[in-house]
Amino acid sequence: MAGYIMTIDSLESLDKCIKSGTYSTVLGKPRNGNWGVHHEGTFADYLSMEEGNHIYFFFKRKIYGIGELVNIGDDCKYLNYFKADIPKNYSDDDYSKLSPLLEEGNTANRCLCLFKPSPYFFKKGIDMDDVLASNPQKFKMLRAMWKVSFIKIDDEEDSALMDIILKRNEEELYEQKDIYEFSNSHHLKIEHKIKQDHRLNTYNILLNAKDENKIKHEMAIEAHLCEMLKTDNEVFGKWDYISHQVIASPFKPIDYMDKMDIFGYRYIKGYNTISKYLIIEIKKDAASVEVIDQVMKYVDWVTQEYAFGDYSMVEAYIVASDFPEEVIEKNKKDSIRYFTKGNRPTESCEWSDCTLVSYNYENDEIEFNKE
């Protein structure tokens, strides 16, 4: 299962979150009636959440775990109050009038997720250095955790993090001691409050970011894809793991790291074996020829880092409002890789799986079409 590592500001806040089984990011106020990219990015992170994903907390160099997202009603994440996804600065005095799910919250708590211990949240946190040293090859996103509310980690990173937390808390696990208290009474209260208007989707996010038939922010399109790719669709297909802004370069100063707009993978049906990896690069306007080289850099990175040289495991897409003829021609010419599979005998293979997808925003909906 994938996992999320949430930044928390105090041990008191940690205790309250775990006891109630709820976490809500404090979002800064929108400016001039518009969402910023960081707001849309937070919505995208919530939209990628699914029941069964693990949740951890980070406070002063230490990571605390282990929890698991659970569906209350039909989902594990919701808008905290009506119209929380509209970039309006509501007064805290109006909070109780907006049908909030959280009793101890305010209008800065626009989204929330729901979780339970799995098996327990241990009071012994594990130092970040100890975590990274426990299985260096598995940790990618954790190394880049910097100036964010929370990050998403994939199955391998999640498994490595679980391992070190359980190893360091083996005695506490067996004896069920030094663990945080949890009560599902808050979940029961929230379940009775949930209405249709608490559902989290990208309708209002896209509506706010529209610019005639285009979207003003690429992050808003990322958020929509985080929602869309978890379900069957004709253009991209359904994917089991979806994340955005995933590292796609060797470790270096965070501000200079290359990041893929969308990264994901799909399992062989019925098994926990990865079949395909997904890369999506998004351009809100018409694509330029440079995007082809950019995406192929990501394709090479994912193939070597995740697929061990097997290009056939990678699907790449470029999403843009339009594709000039020179971009289409460059994609045909330069989005090709030759590789070999097997040893006895060796099979020569050709990869050319970079698909151009145009988008159009019309009638309050975004449509994607393969070129």
Tab-separated table of C-alpha atoms in Angstrom:
chain	number	residue	atom	x	y	z
A	1	MET	CA	0.000	0.000	0.000
A	2	ALA	CA	1.036	3.595	-0.557
A	3	GLY	CA	1.596	5.904	2.395
A	4	TYR	CA	1.380	9.541	3.463
A	5	ILE	CA	3.698	11.335	5.878
A	6	MET	CA	1.993	14.330	7.497
A	7	THR	CA	3.843	17.207	9.141
A	8	ILE	CA	2.494	18.047	12.600
A	9	ASP	CA	3.316	21.080	14.758
A	10	SER	CA	3.357	19.548	18.257
A	11	LEU	CA	3.024	16.306	20.178
A	12	GLU	CA	-0.239	17.657	21.551
A	13	SER	CA	-1.590	18.001	18.006
A	14	LEU	CA	-0.319	14.509	17.231
A	15	ASP	CA	-2.184	13.091	20.212
A	16	LYS	CA	-5.417	14.862	19.172
A	17	CYS	CA	-5.148	13.693	15.549
A	18	ILE	CA	-4.589	10.077	16.502
A	19	LYS	CA	-7.255	10.021	19.187
A	20	SER	CA	-9.852	11.377	16.744
A	21	GLY	CA	-8.551	9.540	13.664
A	22	THR	CA	-8.656	12.737	11.611
A	23	TYR	CA	-6.062	14.924	9.916
A	24	SER	CA	-6.669	18.283	8.245
A	25	THR	CA	-4.074	20.478	6.553
A	26	VAL	CA	-4.136	24.167	7.460
A	27	LEU	CA	-4.429	25.932	4.102
A	28	GLY	CA	-3.416	29.553	3.696
A	29	LYS	CA	-6.005	32.025	2.489
A	30	PRO	CA	-6.649	32.327	-1.261
A	31	ARG	CA	-5.698	35.641	-2.816
A	32	ASN	CA	-8.008	37.795	-4.920
A	33	GLY	CA	-10.545	35.011	-5.186
A	34	ASN	CA	-8.122	32.540	-6.758
A	35	TRP	CA	-6.375	29.385	-5.643
A	36	GLY	CA	-2.604	29.387	-5.680
A	37	VAL	CA	-0.605	26.491	-7.086
A	38	HIS	CA	0.174	25.251	-3.560
A	39	HIS	CA	-3.557	25.155	-2.750
A	40	GLU	CA	-4.297	23.114	-5.875
A	41	GLY	CA	-1.360	20.836	-5.055
A	42	THR	CA	-2.828	20.090	-1.616
A	43	PHE	CA	-6.199	19.256	-3.159
A	44	ALA	CA	-4.376	16.956	-5.604
A	45	ASP	CA	-2.702	15.131	-2.710
A	46	TYR	CA	-6.028	14.552	-0.977
A	47	LEU	CA	-7.680	13.409	-4.212
A	48	SER	CA	-5.082	10.648	-4.608
A	49	MET	CA	-5.930	9.148	-1.192
A	50	GLU	CA	-7.637	5.759	-0.989
A	51	GLU	CA	-8.791	3.450	1.769
A	52	GLY	CA	-5.955	1.221	2.952
A	53	ASN	CA	-3.173	3.755	2.321
A	54	HIS	CA	-0.944	4.123	5.378
A	55	ILE	CA	-0.494	7.354	7.283
A	56	TYR	CA	2.439	8.562	9.407
A	57	PHE	CA	3.254	11.790	11.222
A	58	PHE	CA	6.453	13.827	11.221
A	59	PHE	CA	7.477	16.088	14.098
A	60	LYS	CA	10.940	17.436	14.928
A	61	ARG	CA	12.974	14.924	12.931
A	62	LYS	CA	10.933	11.930	14.087
A	63	ILE	CA	8.320	9.840	12.264
A	64	TYR	CA	5.403	8.310	14.166
A	65	GLY	CA	3.207	5.486	12.919
A	66	ILE	CA	1.357	3.416	11.912
A	67	GLY	CA	-2.142	4.280	10.683
A	68	GLU	CA	-4.404	3.344	7.794
A	69	LEU	CA	-6.910	5.467	5.882
A	70	VAL	CA	-10.484	4.218	6.257
A	71	ASN	CA	-13.722	4.983	4.456
A	72	ILE	CA	-16.341	6.657	6.585
A	73	GLY	CA	-19.413	6.799	4.438
A	74	ASP	CA	-18.138	6.283	0.894
A	75	ASP	CA	-14.668	7.814	1.137
A	76	CYS	CA	-11.628	8.430	3.329
A	77	LYS	CA	-11.310	12.150	2.477
A	78	TYR	CA	-13.815	15.000	2.354
A	79	LEU	CA	-14.226	18.725	2.227
A	80	ASN	CA	-14.458	19.822	5.838
A	81	TYR	CA	-17.322	22.211	5.111
A	82	PHE	CA	-19.633	23.241	2.284
A	83	LYS	CA	-17.900	25.153	-0.550
A	84	ALA	CA	-14.474	24.688	1.030
A	85	ASP	CA	-13.093	24.135	-2.492
A	86	ILE	CA	-14.214	27.618	-3.594
A	87	PRO	CA	-11.435	30.234	-3.086
A	88	LYS	CA	-13.406	32.491	-0.801
A	89	ASN	CA	-12.096	33.772	2.524
A	90	TYR	CA	-14.741	32.731	5.008
A	91	SER	CA	-14.851	34.206	8.483
A	92	ASP	CA	-14.160	31.858	11.385
A	93	ASP	CA	-17.333	33.276	12.922
A	94	ASP	CA	-19.227	31.629	10.051
A	95	TYR	CA	-17.536	28.253	10.560
A	96	SER	CA	-20.414	26.579	12.385
A	97	LYS	CA	-22.839	27.768	9.658
A	98	LEU	CA	-20.882	25.958	6.908
A	99	SER	CA	-21.766	22.426	8.134
A	100	PRO	CA	-18.192	21.501	9.209
A	101	LEU	CA	-17.284	17.881	9.799
A	102	LEU	CA	-14.604	18.816	12.342
A	103	GLU	CA	-15.793	20.267	15.629
A	104	GLU	CA	-12.366	21.560	16.659
A	105	GLY	CA	-11.394	23.312	13.457
A	106	ASN	CA	-11.675	26.579	11.552
A	107	THR	CA	-12.102	27.769	7.981
A	108	ALA	CA	-8.407	27.106	7.231
A	109	ASN	CA	-9.176	23.368	7.586
A	110	ARG	CA	-10.665	22.883	4.127
A	111	CYS	CA	-10.024	19.141	3.679
A	112	LEU	CA	-9.692	16.196	6.012
A	113	CYS	CA	-8.822	12.522	5.857
A	114	LEU	CA	-9.894	9.724	8.189
A	115	PHE	CA	-7.756	6.914	9.565
A	116	LYS	CA	-7.327	4.291	12.286
A	117	PRO	CA	-4.265	2.686	13.947
A	118	SER	CA	-2.757	-0.168	11.936
A	119	PRO	CA	-1.925	-1.873	14.191
A	120	TYR	CA	-0.964	0.978	16.562
A	121	PHE	CA	0.496	4.451	16.682
A	122	PHE	CA	3.617	4.033	18.799
A	123	LYS	CA	4.763	6.815	21.102
A	124	LYS	CA	8.370	6.042	20.170
A	125	GLY	CA	9.112	8.069	17.058
A	126	ILE	CA	11.968	7.074	14.740
A	127	ASP	CA	14.604	9.674	13.880
A	128	MET	CA	14.722	10.630	10.190
A	129	ASP	CA	18.413	9.652	9.900
A	130	ASP	CA	17.676	6.211	11.345
A	131	VAL	CA	14.822	5.743	8.879
A	132	LEU	CA	16.899	6.700	5.858
A	133	ALA	CA	19.826	4.550	6.979
A	134	SER	CA	17.604	1.495	7.533
A	135	ASN	CA	17.026	0.861	3.804
A	136	PRO	CA	18.740	3.587	1.722
A	137	GLN	CA	17.743	2.248	-1.701
A	138	LYS	CA	14.021	2.351	-0.945
A	139	PHE	CA	13.676	5.964	0.200
A	140	LYS	CA	13.159	8.509	-2.591
A	141	MET	CA	10.377	10.934	-1.692
A	142	LEU	CA	11.259	11.016	2.000
A	143	ARG	CA	14.662	12.467	1.118
A	144	ALA	CA	12.894	15.339	-0.636
A	145	MET	CA	10.454	16.193	2.168
A	146	TRP	CA	10.953	19.939	2.423
A	147	LYS	CA	8.535	22.841	3.000
A	148	VAL	CA	5.406	20.741	2.402
A	149	SER	CA	2.437	19.805	4.570
A	150	PHE	CA	2.762	16.157	3.653
A	151	ILE	CA	4.186	13.800	1.036
A	152	LYS	CA	3.054	10.599	-0.616
A	153	ILE	CA	5.320	7.546	-0.769
A	154	ASP	CA	4.976	4.458	-2.950
A	155	ASP	CA	4.552	0.829	-1.886
A	156	GLU	CA	8.260	0.049	-1.537
A	157	GLU	CA	9.015	3.180	0.468
A	158	ASP	CA	5.938	2.596	2.601
A	159	SER	CA	7.000	-0.998	3.308
A	160	ALA	CA	10.526	0.116	4.275
A	161	LEU	CA	9.127	2.758	6.637
A	162	MET	CA	6.765	0.254	8.251
A	163	ASP	CA	9.667	-2.163	8.737
A	164	ILE	CA	11.845	0.232	10.727
A	165	ILE	CA	8.940	1.474	12.871
A	166	LEU	CA	7.897	-2.090	13.738
A	167	LYS	CA	11.478	-3.204	14.399
A	168	ARG	CA	12.090	-0.330	16.796
A	169	ASN	CA	8.755	-0.957	18.535
A	170	GLU	CA	8.735	-4.767	18.614
A	171	GLU	CA	8.377	-4.987	22.388
A	172	GLU	CA	5.673	-2.306	22.393
A	173	LEU	CA	3.868	-4.192	19.629
A	174	TYR	CA	3.740	-7.478	21.527
A	175	GLU	CA	2.889	-5.946	24.887
A	176	GLN	CA	0.599	-3.225	23.472
A	177	LYS	CA	2.279	-0.547	25.549
A	178	ASP	CA	3.386	3.032	24.901
A	179	ILE	CA	0.818	3.456	22.164
A	180	TYR	CA	-1.473	6.378	21.425
A	181	GLU	CA	-5.136	6.181	22.370
A	182	PHE	CA	-7.725	6.025	19.584
A	183	SER	CA	-11.519	6.293	19.693
A	184	ASN	CA	-13.872	5.854	16.742
A	185	SER	CA	-16.485	8.107	18.368
A	186	HIS	CA	-15.296	11.019	16.189
A	187	HIS	CA	-15.740	8.894	13.066
A	188	LEU	CA	-19.294	8.051	14.089
A	189	LYS	CA	-20.112	11.736	14.575
A	190	ILE	CA	-18.613	12.634	11.203
A	191	GLU	CA	-20.471	9.811	9.461
A	192	HIS	CA	-23.798	11.279	10.558
A	193	LYS	CA	-22.803	14.740	9.275
A	194	ILE	CA	-21.605	13.803	5.779
A	195	LYS	CA	-23.659	15.285	2.938
A	196	GLN	CA	-23.219	15.315	-0.817
A	197	ASP	CA	-21.640	18.784	-0.609
A	198	HIS	CA	-18.769	17.370	1.462
A	199	ARG	CA	-17.607	15.207	-1.464
A	200	LEU	CA	-14.152	16.128	-2.710
A	201	ASN	CA	-13.715	16.513	-6.476
A	202	THR	CA	-12.149	18.970	-8.927
A	203	TYR	CA	-15.276	20.590	-10.366
A	204	ASN	CA	-14.863	23.915	-8.526
A	205	ILE	CA	-11.067	23.814	-8.746
A	206	LEU	CA	-11.197	23.621	-12.555
A	207	LEU	CA	-14.014	26.153	-12.754
A	208	ASN	CA	-11.930	28.646	-10.790
A	209	ALA	CA	-8.870	28.041	-12.992
A	210	LYS	CA	-10.603	28.252	-16.383
A	211	ASP	CA	-9.394	30.638	-19.091
A	212	GLU	CA	-11.902	30.311	-21.912
A	213	ASN	CA	-11.319	26.729	-23.152
A	214	LYS	CA	-8.038	26.274	-21.256
A	215	ILE	CA	-6.938	25.972	-17.618
A	216	LYS	CA	-4.683	28.662	-16.153
A	217	HIS	CA	-2.677	26.385	-13.846
A	218	GLU	CA	-1.060	23.072	-14.719
A	219	MET	CA	-1.473	22.069	-11.062
A	220	ALA	CA	-5.259	22.221	-11.438
A	221	ILE	CA	-5.010	19.733	-14.313
A	222	GLU	CA	-2.730	17.573	-12.141
A	223	ALA	CA	-5.397	17.567	-9.438
A	224	HIS	CA	-8.039	16.475	-11.933
A	225	LEU	CA	-5.836	13.658	-13.235
A	226	CYS	CA	-5.182	12.452	-9.666
A	227	GLU	CA	-8.951	12.053	-9.398
A	228	MET	CA	-9.566	10.693	-12.902
A	229	LEU	CA	-6.788	8.112	-13.208
A	230	LYS	CA	-8.107	6.003	-10.338
A	231	THR	CA	-11.161	5.122	-12.427
A	232	ASP	CA	-11.677	3.549	-15.848
A	233	ASN	CA	-11.191	6.017	-18.704
A	234	GLU	CA	-10.598	5.593	-22.416
A	235	VAL	CA	-7.589	7.884	-22.818
A	236	PHE	CA	-5.146	6.930	-20.042
A	237	GLY	CA	-6.682	3.817	-18.526
A	238	LYS	CA	-7.031	3.032	-14.840
A	239	TRP	CA	-3.964	3.053	-12.540
A	240	ASP	CA	-3.547	1.532	-9.081
A	241	TYR	CA	-1.072	4.092	-7.749
A	242	ILE	CA	-1.104	7.788	-8.643
A	243	SER	CA	1.045	10.608	-7.298
A	244	HIS	CA	2.200	13.992	-8.530
A	245	GLN	CA	5.422	15.983	-8.363
A	246	VAL	CA	7.500	12.810	-7.988
A	247	ILE	CA	11.305	13.077	-8.015
A	248	ALA	CA	12.868	12.185	-11.383
A	249	SER	CA	16.564	12.916	-10.917
A	250	PRO	CA	19.502	11.983	-8.683
A	251	PHE	CA	19.455	13.622	-5.274
A	252	LYS	CA	20.499	17.285	-5.293
A	253	PRO	CA	19.255	20.535	-3.659
A	254	ILE	CA	15.470	20.281	-3.471
A	255	ASP	CA	14.739	23.420	-5.488
A	256	TYR	CA	16.719	22.021	-8.434
A	257	MET	CA	15.270	18.527	-8.514
A	258	ASP	CA	13.363	17.410	-11.606
A	259	LYS	CA	9.804	16.332	-10.839
A	260	MET	CA	7.260	14.479	-12.947
A	261	ASP	CA	3.817	16.073	-13.031
A	262	ILE	CA	2.118	12.675	-12.695
A	263	PHE	CA	3.682	9.319	-11.871
A	264	GLY	CA	1.888	6.048	-11.313
A	265	TYR	CA	1.846	2.326	-11.789
A	266	ARG	CA	-0.570	-0.502	-12.494
A	267	TYR	CA	-0.528	-4.033	-11.074
A	268	ILE	CA	-1.083	-7.266	-12.929
A	269	LYS	CA	-4.721	-7.929	-12.094
A	270	GLY	CA	-5.049	-10.058	-8.974
A	271	TYR	CA	-1.376	-9.749	-8.004
A	272	ASN	CA	0.931	-7.229	-6.321
A	273	THR	CA	3.268	-7.331	-9.305
A	274	ILE	CA	3.748	-4.055	-11.181
A	275	SER	CA	2.891	-4.318	-14.864
A	276	LYS	CA	3.305	-0.738	-16.116
A	277	TYR	CA	4.649	2.635	-14.995
A	278	LEU	CA	2.956	5.913	-15.943
A	279	ILE	CA	4.479	9.317	-16.739
A	280	ILE	CA	2.384	12.374	-17.618
A	281	GLU	CA	3.799	15.804	-18.399
A	282	ILE	CA	1.290	18.674	-18.500
A	283	LYS	CA	1.411	21.957	-20.410
A	284	LYS	CA	-1.503	24.322	-19.933
A	285	ASP	CA	-0.838	25.978	-23.300
A	286	ALA	CA	0.375	24.618	-26.629
A	287	ALA	CA	3.302	22.212	-26.340
A	288	SER	CA	6.765	23.208	-27.552
A	289	VAL	CA	9.379	20.900	-29.056
A	290	GLU	CA	11.398	21.029	-25.817
A	291	VAL	CA	8.755	18.987	-23.979
A	292	ILE	CA	9.645	15.883	-25.993
A	293	ASP	CA	13.206	15.853	-24.656
A	294	GLN	CA	11.924	16.630	-21.159
A	295	VAL	CA	9.555	13.658	-21.153
A	296	MET	CA	12.105	11.302	-22.650
A	297	LYS	CA	14.478	12.259	-19.842
A	298	TYR	CA	11.775	11.126	-17.409
A	299	VAL	CA	11.185	7.949	-19.436
A	300	ASP	CA	14.881	7.072	-19.223
A	301	TRP	CA	14.921	7.818	-15.486
A	302	VAL	CA	11.862	5.682	-14.668
A	303	THR	CA	13.088	2.848	-16.877
A	304	GLN	CA	16.455	2.663	-15.121
A	305	GLU	CA	15.264	3.505	-11.592
A	306	TYR	CA	12.067	1.432	-11.483
A	307	ALA	CA	11.838	-0.907	-14.494
A	308	PHE	CA	15.490	-2.077	-14.565
A	309	GLY	CA	15.995	-1.237	-18.218
A	310	ASP	CA	12.698	-2.617	-19.542
A	311	TYR	CA	11.166	0.250	-21.549
A	312	SER	CA	8.098	-1.891	-22.340
A	313	MET	CA	6.945	-1.296	-18.753
A	314	VAL	CA	6.611	2.471	-19.301
A	315	GLU	CA	3.725	4.499	-20.763
A	316	ALA	CA	4.303	8.216	-21.290
A	317	TYR	CA	1.807	10.958	-22.118
A	318	ILE	CA	2.104	14.659	-22.865
A	319	VAL	CA	-1.019	16.702	-22.147
A	320	ALA	CA	-1.339	20.162	-23.726
A	321	SER	CA	-3.994	22.448	-25.156
A	322	ASP	CA	-2.530	22.017	-28.643
A	323	PHE	CA	0.309	20.299	-30.499
A	324	PRO	CA	1.969	22.201	-33.367
A	325	GLU	CA	3.102	20.093	-36.300
A	326	GLU	CA	6.788	20.377	-35.347
A	327	VAL	CA	6.033	18.835	-31.926
A	328	ILE	CA	4.137	15.952	-33.528
A	329	GLU	CA	7.021	15.311	-35.921
A	330	LYS	CA	9.644	15.476	-33.172
A	331	ASN	CA	7.634	13.007	-31.098
A	332	LYS	CA	7.574	10.560	-34.013
A	333	LYS	CA	11.296	10.977	-34.573
A	334	ASP	CA	12.823	11.280	-31.080
A	335	SER	CA	10.451	9.412	-28.758
A	336	ILE	CA	12.018	6.075	-29.618
A	337	ARG	CA	14.235	3.818	-27.563
A	338	TYR	CA	15.927	0.532	-28.499
A	339	PHE	CA	16.583	-2.051	-25.803
A	340	THR	CA	17.013	-5.759	-25.260
A	341	LYS	CA	15.097	-8.249	-23.134
A	342	GLY	CA	16.226	-11.639	-21.925
A	343	ASN	CA	19.591	-13.373	-22.164
A	344	ARG	CA	19.122	-16.730	-23.839
A	345	PRO	CA	18.000	-15.775	-26.395
A	346	THR	CA	18.263	-11.962	-26.368
A	347	GLU	CA	15.259	-10.152	-27.830
A	348	SER	CA	15.753	-6.791	-29.556
A	349	CYS	CA	12.891	-4.384	-28.822
A	350	GLU	CA	11.746	-0.913	-29.830
A	351	TRP	CA	9.817	1.487	-27.554
A	352	SER	CA	7.694	4.346	-28.936
A	353	ASP	CA	4.964	4.712	-26.335
A	354	CYS	CA	4.837	8.487	-25.839
A	355	THR	CA	1.282	9.607	-26.582
A	356	LEU	CA	0.202	13.194	-27.236
A	357	VAL	CA	-3.110	14.129	-25.593
A	358	SER	CA	-4.884	17.439	-26.157
A	359	TYR	CA	-7.276	18.857	-23.594
A	360	ASN	CA	-10.207	21.235	-23.887
A	361	TYR	CA	-12.310	22.823	-21.148
A	362	GLU	CA	-15.890	23.351	-22.229
A	363	ASN	CA	-19.307	23.303	-20.534
A	364	ASP	CA	-17.589	23.137	-17.117
A	365	GLU	CA	-15.835	19.885	-18.045
A	366	ILE	CA	-12.357	18.977	-19.204
A	367	GLU	CA	-12.001	16.585	-22.134
A	368	PHE	CA	-8.887	14.686	-23.221
A	369	ASN	CA	-8.292	13.371	-26.731
A	370	LYS	CA	-5.387	11.427	-28.198
A	371	GLU	CA	-3.760	13.138	-31.169
